[in-house]
XYZ file of C-alpha atoms in Angstrom:
470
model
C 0.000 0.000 0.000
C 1.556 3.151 -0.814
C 2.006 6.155 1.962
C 0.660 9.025 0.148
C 1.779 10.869 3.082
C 5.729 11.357 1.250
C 4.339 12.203 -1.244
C 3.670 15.593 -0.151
C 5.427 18.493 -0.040
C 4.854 20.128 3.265
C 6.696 22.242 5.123
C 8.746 21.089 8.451
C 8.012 22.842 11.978
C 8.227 22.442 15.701
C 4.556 23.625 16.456
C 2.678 20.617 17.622
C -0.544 19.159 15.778
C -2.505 19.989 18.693
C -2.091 23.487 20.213
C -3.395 22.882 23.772
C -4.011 26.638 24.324
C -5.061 25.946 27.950
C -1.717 24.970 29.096
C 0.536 26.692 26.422
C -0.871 30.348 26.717
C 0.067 30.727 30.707
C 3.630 28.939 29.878
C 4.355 31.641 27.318
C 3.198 34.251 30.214
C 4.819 33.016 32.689
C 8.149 33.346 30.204
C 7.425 36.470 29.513
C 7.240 38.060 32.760
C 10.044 35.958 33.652
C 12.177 37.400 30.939
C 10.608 41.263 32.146
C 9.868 41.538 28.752
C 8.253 44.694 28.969
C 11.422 46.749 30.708
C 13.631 44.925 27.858
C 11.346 46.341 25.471
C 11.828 49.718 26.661
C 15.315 49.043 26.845
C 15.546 48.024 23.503
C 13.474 51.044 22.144
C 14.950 53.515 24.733
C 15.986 56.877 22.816
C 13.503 56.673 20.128
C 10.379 58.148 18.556
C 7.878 57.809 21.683
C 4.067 56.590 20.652
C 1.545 56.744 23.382
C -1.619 55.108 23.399
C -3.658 56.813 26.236
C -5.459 53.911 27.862
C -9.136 55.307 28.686
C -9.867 53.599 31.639
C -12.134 50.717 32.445
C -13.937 50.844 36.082
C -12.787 48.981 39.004
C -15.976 46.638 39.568
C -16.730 42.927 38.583
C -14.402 40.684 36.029
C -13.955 41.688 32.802
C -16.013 40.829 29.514
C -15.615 40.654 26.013
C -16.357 44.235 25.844
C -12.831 44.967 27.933
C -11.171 41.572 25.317
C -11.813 43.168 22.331
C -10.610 46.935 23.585
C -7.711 45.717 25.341
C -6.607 43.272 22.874
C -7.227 46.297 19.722
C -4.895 48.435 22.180
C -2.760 45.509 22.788
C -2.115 45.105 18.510
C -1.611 48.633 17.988
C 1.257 49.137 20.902
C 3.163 45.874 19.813
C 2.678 46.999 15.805
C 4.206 50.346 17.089
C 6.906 48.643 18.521
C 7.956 46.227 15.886
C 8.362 49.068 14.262
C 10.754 50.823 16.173
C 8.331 53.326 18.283
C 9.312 53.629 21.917
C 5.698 52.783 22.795
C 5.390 51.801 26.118
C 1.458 51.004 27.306
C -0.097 52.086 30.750
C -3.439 50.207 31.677
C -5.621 52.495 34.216
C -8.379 52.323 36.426
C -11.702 54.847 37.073
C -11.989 54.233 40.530
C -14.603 56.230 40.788
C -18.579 56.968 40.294
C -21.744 55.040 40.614
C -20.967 51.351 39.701
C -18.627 50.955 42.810
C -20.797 53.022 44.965
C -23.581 51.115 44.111
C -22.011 47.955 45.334
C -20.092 48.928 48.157
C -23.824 50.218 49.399
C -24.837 46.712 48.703
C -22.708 45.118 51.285
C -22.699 48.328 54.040
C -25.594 50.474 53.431
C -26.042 54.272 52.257
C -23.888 57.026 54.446
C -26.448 57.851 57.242
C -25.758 58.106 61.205
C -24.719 55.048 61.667
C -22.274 55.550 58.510
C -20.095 58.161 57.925
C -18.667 59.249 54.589
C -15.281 58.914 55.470
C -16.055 55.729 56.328
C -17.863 54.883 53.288
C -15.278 56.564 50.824
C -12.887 54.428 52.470
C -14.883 51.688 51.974
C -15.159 52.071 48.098
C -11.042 52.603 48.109
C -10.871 48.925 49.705
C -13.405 47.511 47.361
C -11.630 49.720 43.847
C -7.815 48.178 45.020
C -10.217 44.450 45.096
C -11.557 44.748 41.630
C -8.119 45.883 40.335
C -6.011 43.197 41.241
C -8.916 40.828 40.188
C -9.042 42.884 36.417
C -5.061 43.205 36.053
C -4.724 39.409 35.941
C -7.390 38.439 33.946
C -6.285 41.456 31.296
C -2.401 39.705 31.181
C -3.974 36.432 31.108
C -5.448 37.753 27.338
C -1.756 38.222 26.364
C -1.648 42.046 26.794
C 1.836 43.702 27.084
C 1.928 46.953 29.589
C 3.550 47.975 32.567
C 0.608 46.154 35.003
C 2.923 47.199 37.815
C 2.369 50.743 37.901
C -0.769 51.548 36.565
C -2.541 55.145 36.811
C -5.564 54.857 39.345
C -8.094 58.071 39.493
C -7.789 57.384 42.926
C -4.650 57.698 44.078
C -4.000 61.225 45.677
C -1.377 62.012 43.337
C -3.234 61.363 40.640
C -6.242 63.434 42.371
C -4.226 66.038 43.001
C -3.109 66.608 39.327
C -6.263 66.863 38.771
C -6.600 69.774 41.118
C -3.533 71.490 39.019
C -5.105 71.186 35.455
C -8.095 72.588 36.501
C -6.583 75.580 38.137
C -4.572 75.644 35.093
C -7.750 75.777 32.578
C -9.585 78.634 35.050
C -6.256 80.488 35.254
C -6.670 80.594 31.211
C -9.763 81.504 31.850
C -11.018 78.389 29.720
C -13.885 77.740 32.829
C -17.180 78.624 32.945
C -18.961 78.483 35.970
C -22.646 77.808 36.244
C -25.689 75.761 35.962
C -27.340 73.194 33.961
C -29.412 70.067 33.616
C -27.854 66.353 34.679
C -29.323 63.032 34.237
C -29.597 62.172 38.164
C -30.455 59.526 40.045
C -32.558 60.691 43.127
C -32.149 56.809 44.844
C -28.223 57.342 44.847
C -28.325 60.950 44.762
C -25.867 61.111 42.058
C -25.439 62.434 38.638
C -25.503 59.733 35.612
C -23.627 59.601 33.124
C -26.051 59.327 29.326
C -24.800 55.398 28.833
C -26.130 54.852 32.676
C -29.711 55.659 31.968
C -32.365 52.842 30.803
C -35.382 54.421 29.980
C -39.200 52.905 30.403
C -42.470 53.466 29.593
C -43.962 55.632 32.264
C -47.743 57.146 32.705
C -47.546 60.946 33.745
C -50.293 63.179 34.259
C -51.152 66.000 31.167
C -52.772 68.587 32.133
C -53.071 72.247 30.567
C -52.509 75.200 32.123
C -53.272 79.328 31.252
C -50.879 81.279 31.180
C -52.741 84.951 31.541
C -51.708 87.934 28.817
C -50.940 91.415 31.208
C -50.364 93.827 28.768
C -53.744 93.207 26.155
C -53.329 96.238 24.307
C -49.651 95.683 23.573
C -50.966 91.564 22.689
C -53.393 92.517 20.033
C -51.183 95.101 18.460
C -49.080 92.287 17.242
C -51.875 90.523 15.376
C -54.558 91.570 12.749
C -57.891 90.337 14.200
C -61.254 91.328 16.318
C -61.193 92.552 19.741
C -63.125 90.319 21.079
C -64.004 90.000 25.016
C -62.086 88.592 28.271
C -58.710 87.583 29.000
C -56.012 86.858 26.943
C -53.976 83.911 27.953
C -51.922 81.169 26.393
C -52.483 77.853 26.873
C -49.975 75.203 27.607
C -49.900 71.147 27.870
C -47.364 69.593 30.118
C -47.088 66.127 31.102
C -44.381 67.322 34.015
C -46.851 69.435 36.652
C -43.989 69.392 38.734
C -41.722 71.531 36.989
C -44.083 74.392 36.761
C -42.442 75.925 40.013
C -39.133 76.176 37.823
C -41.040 77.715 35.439
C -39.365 81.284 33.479
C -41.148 81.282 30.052
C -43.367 80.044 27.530
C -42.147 79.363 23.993
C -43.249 79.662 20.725
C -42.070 78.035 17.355
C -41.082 81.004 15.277
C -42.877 79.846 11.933
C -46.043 78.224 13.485
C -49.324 79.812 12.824
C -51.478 80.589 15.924
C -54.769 81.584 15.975
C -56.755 84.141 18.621
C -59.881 82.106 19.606
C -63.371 83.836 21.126
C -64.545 81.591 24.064
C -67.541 82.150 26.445
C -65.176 83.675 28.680
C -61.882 84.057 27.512
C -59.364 84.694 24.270
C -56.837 81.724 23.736
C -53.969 81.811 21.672
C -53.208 78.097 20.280
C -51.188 76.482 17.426
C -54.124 76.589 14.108
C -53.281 73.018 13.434
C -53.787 72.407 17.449
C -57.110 74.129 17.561
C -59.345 71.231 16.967
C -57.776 69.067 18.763
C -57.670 71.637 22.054
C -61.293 72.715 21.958
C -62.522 69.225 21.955
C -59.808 68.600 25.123
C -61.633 71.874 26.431
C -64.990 70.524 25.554
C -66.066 73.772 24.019
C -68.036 73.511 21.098
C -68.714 77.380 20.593
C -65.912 79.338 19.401
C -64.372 81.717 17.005
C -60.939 82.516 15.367
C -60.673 86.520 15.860
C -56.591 86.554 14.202
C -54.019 84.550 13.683
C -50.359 85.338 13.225
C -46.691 83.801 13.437
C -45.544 82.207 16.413
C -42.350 85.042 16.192
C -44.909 88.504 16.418
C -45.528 87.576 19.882
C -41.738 87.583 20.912
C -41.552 89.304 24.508
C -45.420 88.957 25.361
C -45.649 89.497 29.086
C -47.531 86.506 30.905
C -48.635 86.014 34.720
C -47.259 82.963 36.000
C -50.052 80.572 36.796
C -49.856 80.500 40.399
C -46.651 82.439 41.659
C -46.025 86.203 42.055
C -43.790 86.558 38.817
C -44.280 87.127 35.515
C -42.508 85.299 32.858
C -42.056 85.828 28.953
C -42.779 84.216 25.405
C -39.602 83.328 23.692
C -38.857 81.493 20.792
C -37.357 78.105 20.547
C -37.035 75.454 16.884
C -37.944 72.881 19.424
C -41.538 73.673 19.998
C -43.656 71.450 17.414
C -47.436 70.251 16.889
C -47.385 67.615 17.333
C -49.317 67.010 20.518
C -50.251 70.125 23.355
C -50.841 73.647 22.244
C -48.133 74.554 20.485
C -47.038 76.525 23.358
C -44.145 74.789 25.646
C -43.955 75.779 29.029
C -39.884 76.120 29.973
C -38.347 75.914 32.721
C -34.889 76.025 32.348
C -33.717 73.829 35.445
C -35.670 70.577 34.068
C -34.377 69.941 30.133
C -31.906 70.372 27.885
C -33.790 72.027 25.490
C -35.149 74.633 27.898
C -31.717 74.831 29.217
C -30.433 75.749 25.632
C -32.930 78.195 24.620
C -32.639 80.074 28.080
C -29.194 80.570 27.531
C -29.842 82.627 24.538
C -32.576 84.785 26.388
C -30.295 85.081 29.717
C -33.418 83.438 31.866
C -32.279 82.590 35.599
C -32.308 78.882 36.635
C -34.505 77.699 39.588
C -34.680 74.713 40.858
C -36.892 74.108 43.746
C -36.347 70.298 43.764
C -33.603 68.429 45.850
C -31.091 65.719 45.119
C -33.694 63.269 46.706
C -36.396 64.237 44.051
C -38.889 65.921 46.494
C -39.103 70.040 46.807
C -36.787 71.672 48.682
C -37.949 72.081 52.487
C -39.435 75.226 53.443
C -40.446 75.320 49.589
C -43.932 77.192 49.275
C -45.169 74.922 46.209
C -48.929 76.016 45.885
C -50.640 78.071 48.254
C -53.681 76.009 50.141
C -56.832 76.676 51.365
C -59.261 74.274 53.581
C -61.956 73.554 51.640
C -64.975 76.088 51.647
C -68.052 75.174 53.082
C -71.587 75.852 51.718
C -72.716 77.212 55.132
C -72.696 80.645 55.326
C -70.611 82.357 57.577
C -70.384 86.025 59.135
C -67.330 87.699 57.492
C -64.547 88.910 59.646
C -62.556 91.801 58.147
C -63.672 91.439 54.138
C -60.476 91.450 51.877
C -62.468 91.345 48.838
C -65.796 91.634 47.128
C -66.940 89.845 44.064
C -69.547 90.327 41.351
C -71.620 87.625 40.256
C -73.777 88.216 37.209
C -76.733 85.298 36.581
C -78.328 86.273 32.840
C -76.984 89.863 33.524
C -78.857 90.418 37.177
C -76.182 91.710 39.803
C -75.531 89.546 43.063
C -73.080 90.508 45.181
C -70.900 87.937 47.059
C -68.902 88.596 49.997
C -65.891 86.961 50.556
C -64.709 86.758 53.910
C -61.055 85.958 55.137
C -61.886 83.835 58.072
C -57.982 82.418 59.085
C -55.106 81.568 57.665
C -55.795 78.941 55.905
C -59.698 79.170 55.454
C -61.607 81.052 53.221
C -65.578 81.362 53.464
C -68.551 82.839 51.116
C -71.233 85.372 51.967
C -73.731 84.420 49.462
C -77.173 85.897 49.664
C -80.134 83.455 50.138
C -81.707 84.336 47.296
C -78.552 83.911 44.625
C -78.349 79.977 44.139
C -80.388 76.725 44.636
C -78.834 75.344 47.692
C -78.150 72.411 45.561
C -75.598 74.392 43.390
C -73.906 76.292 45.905
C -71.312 73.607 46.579
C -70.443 73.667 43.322
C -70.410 77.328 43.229
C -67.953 77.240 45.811
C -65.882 74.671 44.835
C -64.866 76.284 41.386
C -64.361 79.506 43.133
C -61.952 77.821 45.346
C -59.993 76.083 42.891
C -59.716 79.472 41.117
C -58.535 80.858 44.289
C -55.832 77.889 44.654
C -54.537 78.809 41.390
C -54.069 82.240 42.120
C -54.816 83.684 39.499
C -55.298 87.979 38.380
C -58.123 88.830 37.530
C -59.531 84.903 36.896
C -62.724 84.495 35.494
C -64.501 81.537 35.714
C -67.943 80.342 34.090
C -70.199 78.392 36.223
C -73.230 76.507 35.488
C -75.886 76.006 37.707
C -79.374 75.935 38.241
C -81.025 78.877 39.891
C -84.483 78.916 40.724
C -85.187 75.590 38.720
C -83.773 77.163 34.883
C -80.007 76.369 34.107
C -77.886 79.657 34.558
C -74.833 80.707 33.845
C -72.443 82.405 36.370
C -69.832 84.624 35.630
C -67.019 84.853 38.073
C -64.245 87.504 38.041
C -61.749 87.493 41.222
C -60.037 90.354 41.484
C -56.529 90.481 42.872
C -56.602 87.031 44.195
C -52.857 87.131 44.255
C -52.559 90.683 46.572
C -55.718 89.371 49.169
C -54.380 86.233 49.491
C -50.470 85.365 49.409
């Protein structure tokens, strides 16, 4: 039988048929670091053309994955390429020893800082658990074969290190390269800590929309900017917001530029909304009767003075590409603490950043977040020092309603006997409180009712609610 085998021409070599990685790879690392390969290599290279590959740093918690492989080993080709070709290219792994990850799991194991826990303690803590997870990531990166000096690695936390730190920075402001101030962070209010973008999942999540006016001060100087009727009542501007709790922070109201809005005739008041909006709002609204008095761009109204909705500031309209139709009003209420985008736009129109809310997510103690009032009564009541009087018109007869400042935190009506069913004056009440709540100049409200057995409507104007009641 022949041997086909000698027949062929192959080449001769010492590598075995069967490369038995497993034991071969921590031989040839073991040679390596006992030949100090890495100082020969500088050795060798000492004198010439220097190539540095600045290691961004991995962070000091849990083994490594194929995500650290496949950058370390990329780094690991490029430094030994550089080398082979003559490049003095010596390769420093580093650590991020700090930020959320390690925090995260150091709180794990001894719990948040608190009374029983310093922060000394628990920075010290996180140092113990970073120098862990180092040693545990520096052998299983020379395990994949990567050449560096593992011996003397830069660690962000080192005090050195921290201290350079310290230097460059006082170096940029000295160049006046700094800029302090303000602006919105991704934050975590269970850790209390800023996130980075790549830390943040997001998730579906069901938040409240609600709409809110925004009341016109200056009416002559509004319906200058726009051809239309006069029309009757107040002016104000709509918004829809599906973050009620940034309204506090709020410094402005913004417009797109090239969006047509139209002026709209209620029952009771004039509201400026996006024309391609308008539908959609008055059936939100549930009014059925209106009528388009103007329209014009949203730019015209640039610098339109508006009452805040329930604080004693007024805010402006400003301008901003971001605003869009598709959902709302067309009218985006911005507060400047709370997004990017209203962070971005304020900075062109100089508008101050508040931000009532604190690192746990809840307002600020001592925060006055909506003034409240105990809920008013139908009962009558004799009024103690008036602060205000109201007129009421039902189908254009004069009533005239007392209101009487009772306490602090109580408000009660002086309604004639003969004004409303007793059935409706609940109801009465109840709008004219949450009007009240709100705070608002010069509100007017419409209520209907039933007086005397025939529906009615009720027109309610509070005058300086804000001054009577602060």
């Amino acid at each position: 039988m022949t041997d086909y085998k000698n027949t062929l021409n192959l080449p001769h070599t010492q590598f075995p048929m069967k490369a038995n990685l497993s034991q071969a790879e921590p031989a040839i690392l073991k040679q390596w670091s006992s030949l100090s390969l890495f100082e020969k290599l500088r050795e060798k290279n000492r004198g010439k053309a220097k190539y540095i590959l600045h290691d961004g740093p991995p962070y000091a918690n849990g083994h490594i994955h194929i995500g650290h492989a496949v950058n370390k080993i990329l780094k690991d080709i490029v430094v030994k390429a550089k080398t082979l070709s003559g490049f003095d290219a010596p390769f420093v792994p580093g650590w991020d020893c700090h930020g959320l990850p390690i925090e995260l799991n150091v709180e794990k194991k001894i719990g948040k800082v608190s009374d029983k826990l310093t922060a000394k303690a628990f920075r010290q803590a996180c140092r113990e658990y970073a120098s862990q997870q180092i040693s545990i990531q520096r052998e299983e990166f020379k395990r994949l074969g990567v050449i560096g000096d593992w011996q003397h690695p830069y660690l962000t936390m080192d005090f050195q290190f921290e201290a350079n730190i310290i230097r460059a920075l006082g170096q940029i402001i000295s160049r006046g390269h700094l800029q302090q101030g303000f602006k919105p962070v991704h934050w975590c209010v269970n850790c209390e800590s800023a996130l980075a973008e790549l830390e943040v999942e997001y998730a579906d999540k069901i938040s409240p929309a609600i709409d809110v006016r925004f009341r016109v001060m200056d009416e002559a100087d509004f319906l200058n900017r726009i051809p239309r009727e006069r029309g009757y009542g107040l002016i104000v501007i709509p918004i829809w917001t599906t973050t009620p709790w940034t309204l506090p922070a709020n410094e402005a109201v913004a417009l797109n530029p090239d969006i047509e809005y139209v002026l709209v005739q209620t029952d009771t008041e004039r509201l400026l909304i996006a024309e391609s909006l308008l539908v959609s709002c008055m059936q939100r609204y549930q009014i059925s009767d209106y009528k388009c008095l103007g329209s014009a761009t949203g730019k015209v109204f640039e610098g339109v003075i508006l009452q805040h909705p329930f604080y004693h500031r007024q805010v402006s309209v400003i301008l901003g590409e971001h605003v869009t139709t598709e959902t709302g009003t067309g009218a985006v209420h911005t507060a400047p603490a709370h997004g990017i985008e209203d962070y971005s736009v304020a900075q062109h129109y100089g508008l101050p950043l508040i931000n009532p809310v604190g690192g746990n997510g809840c307002f600020l103690p001592g925060k006055k977040i909506l003034h409240k009032f105990l809920p008013i009564g139908s009962g009558l009541a004799s009024p103690r020092g008036s602060v205000m009087r109201l007129q009421v018109a039902v189908r254009g007869a004069a009533v005239a309603v007392g209101l009487a400042h009772v306490d602090a935190d109580q408000i009660q009506l002086a309604v004639p006997d003969s004004a409303f069913s007793d059935d409706r004056l609940r109801e009465f009440a109840h709008l004219l409180h949450r009007s009240l709540e709100h705070h608002r100049l010069d509100a007017l409200i419409m209520v209907k009712m039933r007086v005397h057995g025939r529906d009615r409507q009720v027109m309610v104007r509070v005058l300086n609610a804000r001054q009577s009641f602060r």
